[in-house]
mmCIF file of C-alpha atoms in Angstrom:
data_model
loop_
_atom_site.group_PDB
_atom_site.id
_atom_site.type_symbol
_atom_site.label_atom_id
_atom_site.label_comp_id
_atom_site.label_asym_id
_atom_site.label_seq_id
_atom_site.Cartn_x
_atom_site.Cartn_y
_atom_site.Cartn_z
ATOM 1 C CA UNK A 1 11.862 -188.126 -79.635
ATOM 2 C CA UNK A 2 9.814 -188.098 -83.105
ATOM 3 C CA UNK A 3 6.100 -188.520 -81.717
ATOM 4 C CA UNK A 4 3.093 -189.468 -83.987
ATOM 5 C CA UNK A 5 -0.788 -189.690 -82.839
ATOM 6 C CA UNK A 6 -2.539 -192.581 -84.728
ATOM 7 C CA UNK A 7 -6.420 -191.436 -85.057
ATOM 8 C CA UNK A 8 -8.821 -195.320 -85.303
ATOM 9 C CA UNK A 9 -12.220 -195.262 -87.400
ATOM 10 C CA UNK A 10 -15.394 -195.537 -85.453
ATOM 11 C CA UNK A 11 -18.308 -193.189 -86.394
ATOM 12 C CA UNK A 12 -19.794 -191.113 -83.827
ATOM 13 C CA UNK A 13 -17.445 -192.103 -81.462
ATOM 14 C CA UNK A 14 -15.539 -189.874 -82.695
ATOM 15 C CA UNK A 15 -16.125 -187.696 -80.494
ATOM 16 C CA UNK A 16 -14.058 -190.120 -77.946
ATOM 17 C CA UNK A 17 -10.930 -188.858 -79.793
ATOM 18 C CA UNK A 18 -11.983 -185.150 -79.047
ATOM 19 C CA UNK A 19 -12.010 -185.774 -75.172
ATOM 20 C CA UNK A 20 -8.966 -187.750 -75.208
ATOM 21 C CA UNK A 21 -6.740 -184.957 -77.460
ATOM 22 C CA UNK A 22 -8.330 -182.519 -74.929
ATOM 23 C CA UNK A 23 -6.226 -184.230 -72.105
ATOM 24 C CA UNK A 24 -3.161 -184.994 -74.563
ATOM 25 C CA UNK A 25 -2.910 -181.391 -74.884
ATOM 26 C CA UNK A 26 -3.409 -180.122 -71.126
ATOM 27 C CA UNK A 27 -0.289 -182.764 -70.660
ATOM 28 C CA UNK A 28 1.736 -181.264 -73.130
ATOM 29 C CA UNK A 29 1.646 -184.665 -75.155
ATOM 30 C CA UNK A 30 1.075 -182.087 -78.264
ATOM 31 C CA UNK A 31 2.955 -179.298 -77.624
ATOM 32 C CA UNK A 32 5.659 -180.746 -79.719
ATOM 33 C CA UNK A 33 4.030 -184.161 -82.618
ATOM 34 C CA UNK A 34 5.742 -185.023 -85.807
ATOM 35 C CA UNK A 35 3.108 -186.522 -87.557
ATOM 36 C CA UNK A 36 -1.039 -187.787 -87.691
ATOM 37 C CA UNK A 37 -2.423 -190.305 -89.378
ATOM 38 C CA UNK A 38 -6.292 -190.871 -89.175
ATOM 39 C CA UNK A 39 -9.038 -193.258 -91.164
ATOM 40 C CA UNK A 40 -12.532 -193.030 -91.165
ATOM 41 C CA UNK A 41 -13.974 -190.278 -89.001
ATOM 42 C CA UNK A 42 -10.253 -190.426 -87.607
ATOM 43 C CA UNK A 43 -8.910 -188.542 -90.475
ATOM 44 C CA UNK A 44 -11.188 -185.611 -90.142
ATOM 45 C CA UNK A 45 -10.214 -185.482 -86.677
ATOM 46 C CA UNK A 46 -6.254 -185.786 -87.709
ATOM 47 C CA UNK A 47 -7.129 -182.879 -90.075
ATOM 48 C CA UNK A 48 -8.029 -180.520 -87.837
ATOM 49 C CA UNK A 49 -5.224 -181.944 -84.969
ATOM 50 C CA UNK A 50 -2.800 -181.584 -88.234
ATOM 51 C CA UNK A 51 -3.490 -177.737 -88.470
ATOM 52 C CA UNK A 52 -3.374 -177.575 -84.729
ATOM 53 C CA UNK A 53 -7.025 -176.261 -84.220
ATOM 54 C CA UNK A 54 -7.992 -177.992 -80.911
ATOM 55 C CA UNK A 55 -11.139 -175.405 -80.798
ATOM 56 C CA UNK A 56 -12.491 -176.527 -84.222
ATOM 57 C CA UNK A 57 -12.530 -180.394 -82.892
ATOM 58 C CA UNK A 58 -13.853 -179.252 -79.622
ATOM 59 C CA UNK A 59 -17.051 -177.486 -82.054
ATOM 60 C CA UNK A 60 -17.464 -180.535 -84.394
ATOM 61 C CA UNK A 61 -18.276 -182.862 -81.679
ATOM 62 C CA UNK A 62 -19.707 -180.945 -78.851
ATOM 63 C CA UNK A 63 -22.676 -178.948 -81.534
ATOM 64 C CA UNK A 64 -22.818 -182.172 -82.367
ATOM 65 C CA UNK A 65 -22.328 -181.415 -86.625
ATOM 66 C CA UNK A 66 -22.205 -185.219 -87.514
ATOM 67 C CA UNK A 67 -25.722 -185.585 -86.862
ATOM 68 C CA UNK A 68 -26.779 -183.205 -89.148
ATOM 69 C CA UNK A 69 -24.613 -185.285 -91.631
ATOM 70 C CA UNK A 70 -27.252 -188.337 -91.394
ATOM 71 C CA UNK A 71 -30.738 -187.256 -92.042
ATOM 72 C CA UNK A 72 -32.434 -190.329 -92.829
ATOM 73 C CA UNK A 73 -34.101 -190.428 -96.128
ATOM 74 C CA UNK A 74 -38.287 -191.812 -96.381
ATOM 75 C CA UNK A 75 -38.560 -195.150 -96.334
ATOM 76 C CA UNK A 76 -35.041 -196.188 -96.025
ATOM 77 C CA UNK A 77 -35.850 -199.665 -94.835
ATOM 78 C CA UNK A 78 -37.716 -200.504 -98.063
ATOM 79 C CA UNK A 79 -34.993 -198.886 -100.271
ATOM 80 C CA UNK A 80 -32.400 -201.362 -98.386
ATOM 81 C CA UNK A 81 -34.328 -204.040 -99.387
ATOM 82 C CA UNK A 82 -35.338 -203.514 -102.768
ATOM 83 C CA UNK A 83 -31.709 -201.955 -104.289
ATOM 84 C CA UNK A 84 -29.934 -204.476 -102.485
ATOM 85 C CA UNK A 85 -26.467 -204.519 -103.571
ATOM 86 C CA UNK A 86 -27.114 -201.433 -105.783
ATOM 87 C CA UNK A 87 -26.319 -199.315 -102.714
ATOM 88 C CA UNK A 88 -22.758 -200.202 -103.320
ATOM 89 C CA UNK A 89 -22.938 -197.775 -106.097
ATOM 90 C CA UNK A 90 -24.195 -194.367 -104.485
ATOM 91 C CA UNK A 91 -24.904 -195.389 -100.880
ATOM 92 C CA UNK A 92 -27.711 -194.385 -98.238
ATOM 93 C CA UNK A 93 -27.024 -191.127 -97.741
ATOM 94 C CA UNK A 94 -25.685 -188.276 -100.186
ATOM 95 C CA UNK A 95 -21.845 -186.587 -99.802
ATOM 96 C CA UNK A 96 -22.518 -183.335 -99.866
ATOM 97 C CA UNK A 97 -23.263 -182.724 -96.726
ATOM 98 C CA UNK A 98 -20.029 -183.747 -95.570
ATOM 99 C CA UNK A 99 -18.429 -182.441 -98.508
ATOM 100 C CA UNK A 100 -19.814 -178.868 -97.005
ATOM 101 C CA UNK A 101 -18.524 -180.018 -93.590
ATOM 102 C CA UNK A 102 -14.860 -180.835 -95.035
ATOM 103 C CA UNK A 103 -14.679 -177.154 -96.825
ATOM 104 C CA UNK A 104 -16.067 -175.787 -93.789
ATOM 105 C CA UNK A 105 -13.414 -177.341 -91.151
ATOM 106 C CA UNK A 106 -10.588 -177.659 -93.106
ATOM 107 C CA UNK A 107 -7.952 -175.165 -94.006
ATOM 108 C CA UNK A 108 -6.327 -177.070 -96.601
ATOM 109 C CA UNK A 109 -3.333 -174.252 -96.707
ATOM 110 C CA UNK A 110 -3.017 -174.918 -92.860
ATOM 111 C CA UNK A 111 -3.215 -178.577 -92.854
ATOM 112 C CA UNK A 112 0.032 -179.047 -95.586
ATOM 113 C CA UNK A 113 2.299 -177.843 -93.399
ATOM 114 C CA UNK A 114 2.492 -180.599 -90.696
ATOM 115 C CA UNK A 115 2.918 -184.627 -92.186
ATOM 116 C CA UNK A 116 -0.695 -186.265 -91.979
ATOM 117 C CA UNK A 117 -1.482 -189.743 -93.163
ATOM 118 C CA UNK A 118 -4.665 -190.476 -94.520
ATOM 119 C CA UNK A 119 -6.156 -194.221 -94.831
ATOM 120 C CA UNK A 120 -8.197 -195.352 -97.901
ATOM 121 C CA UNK A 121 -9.117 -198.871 -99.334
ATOM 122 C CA UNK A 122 -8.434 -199.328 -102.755
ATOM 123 C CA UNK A 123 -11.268 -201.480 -104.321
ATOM 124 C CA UNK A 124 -10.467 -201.587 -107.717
ATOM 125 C CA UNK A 125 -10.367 -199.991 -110.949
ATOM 126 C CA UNK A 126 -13.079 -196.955 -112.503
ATOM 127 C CA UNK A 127 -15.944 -199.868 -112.562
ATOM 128 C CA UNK A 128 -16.339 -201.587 -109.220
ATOM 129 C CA UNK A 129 -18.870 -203.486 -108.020
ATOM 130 C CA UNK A 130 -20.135 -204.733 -104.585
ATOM 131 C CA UNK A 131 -18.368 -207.956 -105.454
ATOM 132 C CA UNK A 132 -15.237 -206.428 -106.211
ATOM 133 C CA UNK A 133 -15.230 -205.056 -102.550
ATOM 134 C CA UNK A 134 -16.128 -208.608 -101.291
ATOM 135 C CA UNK A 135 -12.673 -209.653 -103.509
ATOM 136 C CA UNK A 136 -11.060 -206.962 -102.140
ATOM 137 C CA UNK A 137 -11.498 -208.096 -98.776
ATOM 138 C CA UNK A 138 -9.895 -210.977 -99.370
ATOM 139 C CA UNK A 139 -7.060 -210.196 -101.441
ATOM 140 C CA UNK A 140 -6.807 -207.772 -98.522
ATOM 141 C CA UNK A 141 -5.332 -210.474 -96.397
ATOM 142 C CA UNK A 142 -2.456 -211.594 -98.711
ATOM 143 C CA UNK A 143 -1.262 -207.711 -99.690
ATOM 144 C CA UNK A 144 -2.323 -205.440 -97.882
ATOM 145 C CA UNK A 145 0.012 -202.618 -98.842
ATOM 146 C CA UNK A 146 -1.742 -202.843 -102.350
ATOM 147 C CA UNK A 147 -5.504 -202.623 -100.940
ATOM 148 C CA UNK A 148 -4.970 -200.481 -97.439
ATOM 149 C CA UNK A 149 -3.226 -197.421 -99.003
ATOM 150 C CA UNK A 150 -1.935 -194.225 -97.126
ATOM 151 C CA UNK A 151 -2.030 -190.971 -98.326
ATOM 152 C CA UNK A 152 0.372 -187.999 -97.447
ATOM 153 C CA UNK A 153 -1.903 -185.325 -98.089
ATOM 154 C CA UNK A 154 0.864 -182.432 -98.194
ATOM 155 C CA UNK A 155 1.896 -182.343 -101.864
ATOM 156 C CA UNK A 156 -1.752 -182.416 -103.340
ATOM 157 C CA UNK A 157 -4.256 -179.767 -104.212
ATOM 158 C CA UNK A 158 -7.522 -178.948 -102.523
ATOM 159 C CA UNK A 159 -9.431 -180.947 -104.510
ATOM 160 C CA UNK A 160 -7.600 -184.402 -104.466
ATOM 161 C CA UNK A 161 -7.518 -183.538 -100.290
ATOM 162 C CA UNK A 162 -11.282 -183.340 -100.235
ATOM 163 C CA UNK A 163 -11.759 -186.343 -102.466
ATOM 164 C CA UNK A 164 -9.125 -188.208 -100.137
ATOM 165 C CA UNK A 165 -10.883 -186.905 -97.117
ATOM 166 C CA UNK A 166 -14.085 -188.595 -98.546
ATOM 167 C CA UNK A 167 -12.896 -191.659 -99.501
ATOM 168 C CA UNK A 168 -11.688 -192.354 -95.751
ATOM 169 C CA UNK A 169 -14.839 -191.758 -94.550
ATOM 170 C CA UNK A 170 -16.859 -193.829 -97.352
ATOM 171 C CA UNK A 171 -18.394 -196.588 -95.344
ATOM 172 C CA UNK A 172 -19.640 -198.777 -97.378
ATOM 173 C CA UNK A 173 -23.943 -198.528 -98.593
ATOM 174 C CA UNK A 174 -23.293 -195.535 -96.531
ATOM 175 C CA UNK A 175 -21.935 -193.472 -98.757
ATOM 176 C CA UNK A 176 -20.899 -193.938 -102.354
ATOM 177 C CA UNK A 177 -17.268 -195.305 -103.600
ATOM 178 C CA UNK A 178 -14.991 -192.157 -104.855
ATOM 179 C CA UNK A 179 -13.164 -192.435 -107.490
ATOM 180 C CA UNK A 180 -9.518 -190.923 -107.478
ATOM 181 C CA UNK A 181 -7.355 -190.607 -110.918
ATOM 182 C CA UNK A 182 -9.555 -193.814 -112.394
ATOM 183 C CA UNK A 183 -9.329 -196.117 -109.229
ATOM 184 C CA UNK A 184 -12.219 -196.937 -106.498
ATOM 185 C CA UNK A 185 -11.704 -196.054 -102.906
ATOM 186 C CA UNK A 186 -13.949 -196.653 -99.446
ATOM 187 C CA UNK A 187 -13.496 -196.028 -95.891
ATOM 188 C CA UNK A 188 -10.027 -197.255 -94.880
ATOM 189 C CA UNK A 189 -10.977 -198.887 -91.619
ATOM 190 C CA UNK A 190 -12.789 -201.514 -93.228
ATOM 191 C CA UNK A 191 -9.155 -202.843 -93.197
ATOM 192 C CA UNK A 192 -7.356 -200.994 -90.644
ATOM 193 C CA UNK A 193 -9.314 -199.595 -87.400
ATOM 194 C CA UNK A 194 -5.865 -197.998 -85.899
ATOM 195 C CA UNK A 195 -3.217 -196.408 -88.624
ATOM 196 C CA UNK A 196 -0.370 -197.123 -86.511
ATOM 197 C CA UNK A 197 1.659 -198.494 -89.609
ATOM 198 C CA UNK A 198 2.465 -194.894 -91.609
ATOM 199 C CA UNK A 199 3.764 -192.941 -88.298
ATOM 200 C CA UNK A 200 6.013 -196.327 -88.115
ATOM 201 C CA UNK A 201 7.213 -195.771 -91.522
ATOM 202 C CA UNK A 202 7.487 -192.503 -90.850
ATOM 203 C CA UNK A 203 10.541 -193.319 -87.881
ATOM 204 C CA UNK A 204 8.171 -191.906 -85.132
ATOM 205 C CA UNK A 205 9.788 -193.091 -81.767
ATOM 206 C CA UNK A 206 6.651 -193.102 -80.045
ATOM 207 C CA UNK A 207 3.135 -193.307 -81.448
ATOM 208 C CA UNK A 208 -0.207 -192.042 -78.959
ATOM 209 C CA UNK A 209 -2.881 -194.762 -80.415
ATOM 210 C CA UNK A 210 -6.556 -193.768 -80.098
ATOM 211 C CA UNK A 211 -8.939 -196.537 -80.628
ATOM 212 C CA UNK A 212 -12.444 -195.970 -81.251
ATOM 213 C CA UNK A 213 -13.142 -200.164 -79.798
ATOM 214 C CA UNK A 214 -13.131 -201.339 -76.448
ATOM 215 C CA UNK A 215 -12.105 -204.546 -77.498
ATOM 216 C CA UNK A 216 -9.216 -205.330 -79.409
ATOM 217 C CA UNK A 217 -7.418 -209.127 -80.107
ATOM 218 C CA UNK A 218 -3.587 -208.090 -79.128
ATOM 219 C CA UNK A 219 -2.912 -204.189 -78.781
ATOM 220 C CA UNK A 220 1.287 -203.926 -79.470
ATOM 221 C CA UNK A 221 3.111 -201.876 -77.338
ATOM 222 C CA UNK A 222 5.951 -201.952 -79.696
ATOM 223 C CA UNK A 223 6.696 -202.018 -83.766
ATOM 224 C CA UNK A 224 10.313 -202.139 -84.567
ATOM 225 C CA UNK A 225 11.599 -199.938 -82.694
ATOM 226 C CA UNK A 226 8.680 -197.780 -81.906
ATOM 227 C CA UNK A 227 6.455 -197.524 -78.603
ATOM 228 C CA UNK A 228 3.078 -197.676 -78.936
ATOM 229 C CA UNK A 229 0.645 -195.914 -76.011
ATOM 230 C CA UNK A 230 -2.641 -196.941 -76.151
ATOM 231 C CA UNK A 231 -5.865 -194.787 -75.420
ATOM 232 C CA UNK A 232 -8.991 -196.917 -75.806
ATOM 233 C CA UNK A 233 -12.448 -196.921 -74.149
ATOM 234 C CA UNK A 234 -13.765 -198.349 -70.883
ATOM 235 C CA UNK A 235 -17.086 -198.426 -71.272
ATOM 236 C CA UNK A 236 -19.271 -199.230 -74.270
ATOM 237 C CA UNK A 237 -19.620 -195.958 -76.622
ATOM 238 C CA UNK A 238 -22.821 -197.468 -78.249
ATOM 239 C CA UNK A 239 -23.651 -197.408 -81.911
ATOM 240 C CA UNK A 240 -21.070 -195.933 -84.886
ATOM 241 C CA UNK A 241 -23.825 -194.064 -86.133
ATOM 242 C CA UNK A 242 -25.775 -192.716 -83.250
ATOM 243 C CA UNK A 243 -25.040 -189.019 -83.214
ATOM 244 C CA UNK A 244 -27.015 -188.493 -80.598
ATOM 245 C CA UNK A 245 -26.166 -185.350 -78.486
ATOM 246 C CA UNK A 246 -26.111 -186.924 -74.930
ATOM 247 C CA UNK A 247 -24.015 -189.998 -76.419
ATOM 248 C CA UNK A 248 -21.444 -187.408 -77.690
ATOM 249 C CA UNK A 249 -21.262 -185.598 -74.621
ATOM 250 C CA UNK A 250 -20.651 -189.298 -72.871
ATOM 251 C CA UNK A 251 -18.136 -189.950 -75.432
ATOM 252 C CA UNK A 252 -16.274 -187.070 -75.402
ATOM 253 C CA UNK A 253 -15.964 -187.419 -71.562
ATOM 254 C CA UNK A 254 -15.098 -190.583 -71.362
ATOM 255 C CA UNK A 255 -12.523 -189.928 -73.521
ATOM 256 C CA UNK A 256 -10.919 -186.895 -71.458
ATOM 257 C CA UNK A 257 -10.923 -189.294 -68.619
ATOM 258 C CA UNK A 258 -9.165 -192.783 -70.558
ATOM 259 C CA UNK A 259 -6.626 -190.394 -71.746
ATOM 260 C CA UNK A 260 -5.759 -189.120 -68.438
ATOM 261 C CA UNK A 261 -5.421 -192.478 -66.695
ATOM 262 C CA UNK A 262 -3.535 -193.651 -69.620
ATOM 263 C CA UNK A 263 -1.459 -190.860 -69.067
ATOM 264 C CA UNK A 264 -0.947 -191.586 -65.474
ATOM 265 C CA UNK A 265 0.053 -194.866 -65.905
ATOM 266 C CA UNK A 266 2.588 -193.591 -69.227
ATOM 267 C CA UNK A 267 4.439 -190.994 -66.727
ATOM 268 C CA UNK A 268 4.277 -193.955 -63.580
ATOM 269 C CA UNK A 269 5.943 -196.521 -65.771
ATOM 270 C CA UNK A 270 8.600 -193.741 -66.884
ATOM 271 C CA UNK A 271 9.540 -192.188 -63.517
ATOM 272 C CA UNK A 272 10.118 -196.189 -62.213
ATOM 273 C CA UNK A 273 12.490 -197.001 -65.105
ATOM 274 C CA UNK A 274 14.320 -193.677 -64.413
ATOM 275 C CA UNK A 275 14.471 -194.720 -60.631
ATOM 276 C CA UNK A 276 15.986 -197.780 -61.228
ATOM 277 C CA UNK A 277 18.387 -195.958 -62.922
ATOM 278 C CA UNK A 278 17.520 -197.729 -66.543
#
């Protein structure tokens, strides 16, 4: 059994994922993974699951470090107004806070030696535009292999890691676009919420899903010939950027207890197909 844990975009909720690998792991659902794959806040996350430090994504989400990621600049409503599009081009808030958090958290040594897919959209060339994301969007639809790109990060240096890293997580007038050998890249789940597709590739038998959404239009429970286990939220996890400390806390609990009924239910379904002698 070749398993892979698919990490979805979502913000703050990350911290969801944090309660939910907390109950993988006391099930022994990671004692033994092939592969991660992560986009948007997920691929921090699958960073640090990569390099099998579940006390470093226990500390990014319960002292609550994305917050201090998001200090809102002085009069932030008027600059939305009067730059407009121009945000495209260097975004709300600066990187290098979260450039900081990336050097601090990661071990990039560490993180090579396990497979870990990282999700970026490709925009365009060097020169992009807010328009060319609007294109991009659309072209999107009819190849998406060209604009919804995954990276494995274990054959590059530190550098084109961080920059990778930071391009997941670019959502858009959020951040800035970064730029990677002369092409643009944002925040992959602006395609893809759930980057089920690479630990497919990869020949994972099963794949552990964690969406950041409660909602989702058809959730597959197989690709090819892989299972796919959900682990998605039952209650509303409130706004993508609300860092809030309480709201984490809810998160991260809520999480810890969706992964253990989805659990349940995984081992229920099992032990009744091997009863029935299946």
């Amino acid at each position: 059994m070749k398993r892979g844990i698919a990490l979805g975009g979502g913000g703050a909720r990350g911290a969801y994922q944090a309660g939910a690998i907390k109950a993988l792991k006391e099930h022994g659902y990671l004692d033994d993974f092939d592969a991660v794959s992560g986009v948007s806040v997920g691929s921090l996350n699958a960073s640090l699951l990569s390099m099998h430090d579940f006390d470093a994504i226990d500390a990014l989400w319960l002292s609550n470090k994305g917050a201090e990621l998001f200090d809102k600049p002085e009069h932030i409503l008027k600059t939305m107004v009067t730059e407009n599009v121009k945000l495209y081009d260097k975004g709300i808030y600066e990187t290098k806070r979260l450039e900081d958090l990336i050097d601090e958290i990661v071990n990039y040594e560490q993180l090579r030696n396990h497979p870990l897919y990282v999700g970026i959209a490709y925009v365009g060339e060097e020169d992009t535009g807010f328009f060319d994301l609007v294109r991009a969007n659309i072209q999107y639809r009819f190849d998406k292999e060209h604009y919804m790109r995954y990276v494995s990060l274990n054959d590059y240096d530190n550098a084109t890691i961080k920059k990778t890293l930071l391009a997941s997580c670019a959502i858009p007038m959020v951040f800035k676009p970064v730029k990677i050998n002369g092409k643009t890249y944002l925040d992959g789940g602006i395609f893809e919420k759930l980057p089920i597709q690479p630990l497919v590739d990869a020949g994972c038998d099963e794949v552990i899903a964690i969406d950041l959404f409660r909602f989702h239009f058809r959730r597959k429970t197989k690709e090819g010939a892989t299972t796919i286990r959900h682990i998605y939220p039952s209650r509303n996890l409130r706004g993508v950027m609300d860092f809030k400390e309480s709201l984490n806390t809810m998160r991260y609990e809520t999480g810890y207890e969706d992964a253990k009924k989805a659990i349940q239910s995984w081992e229920n379904e099992t032990n009744k197909i091997e009863s029935s002698g299946v």
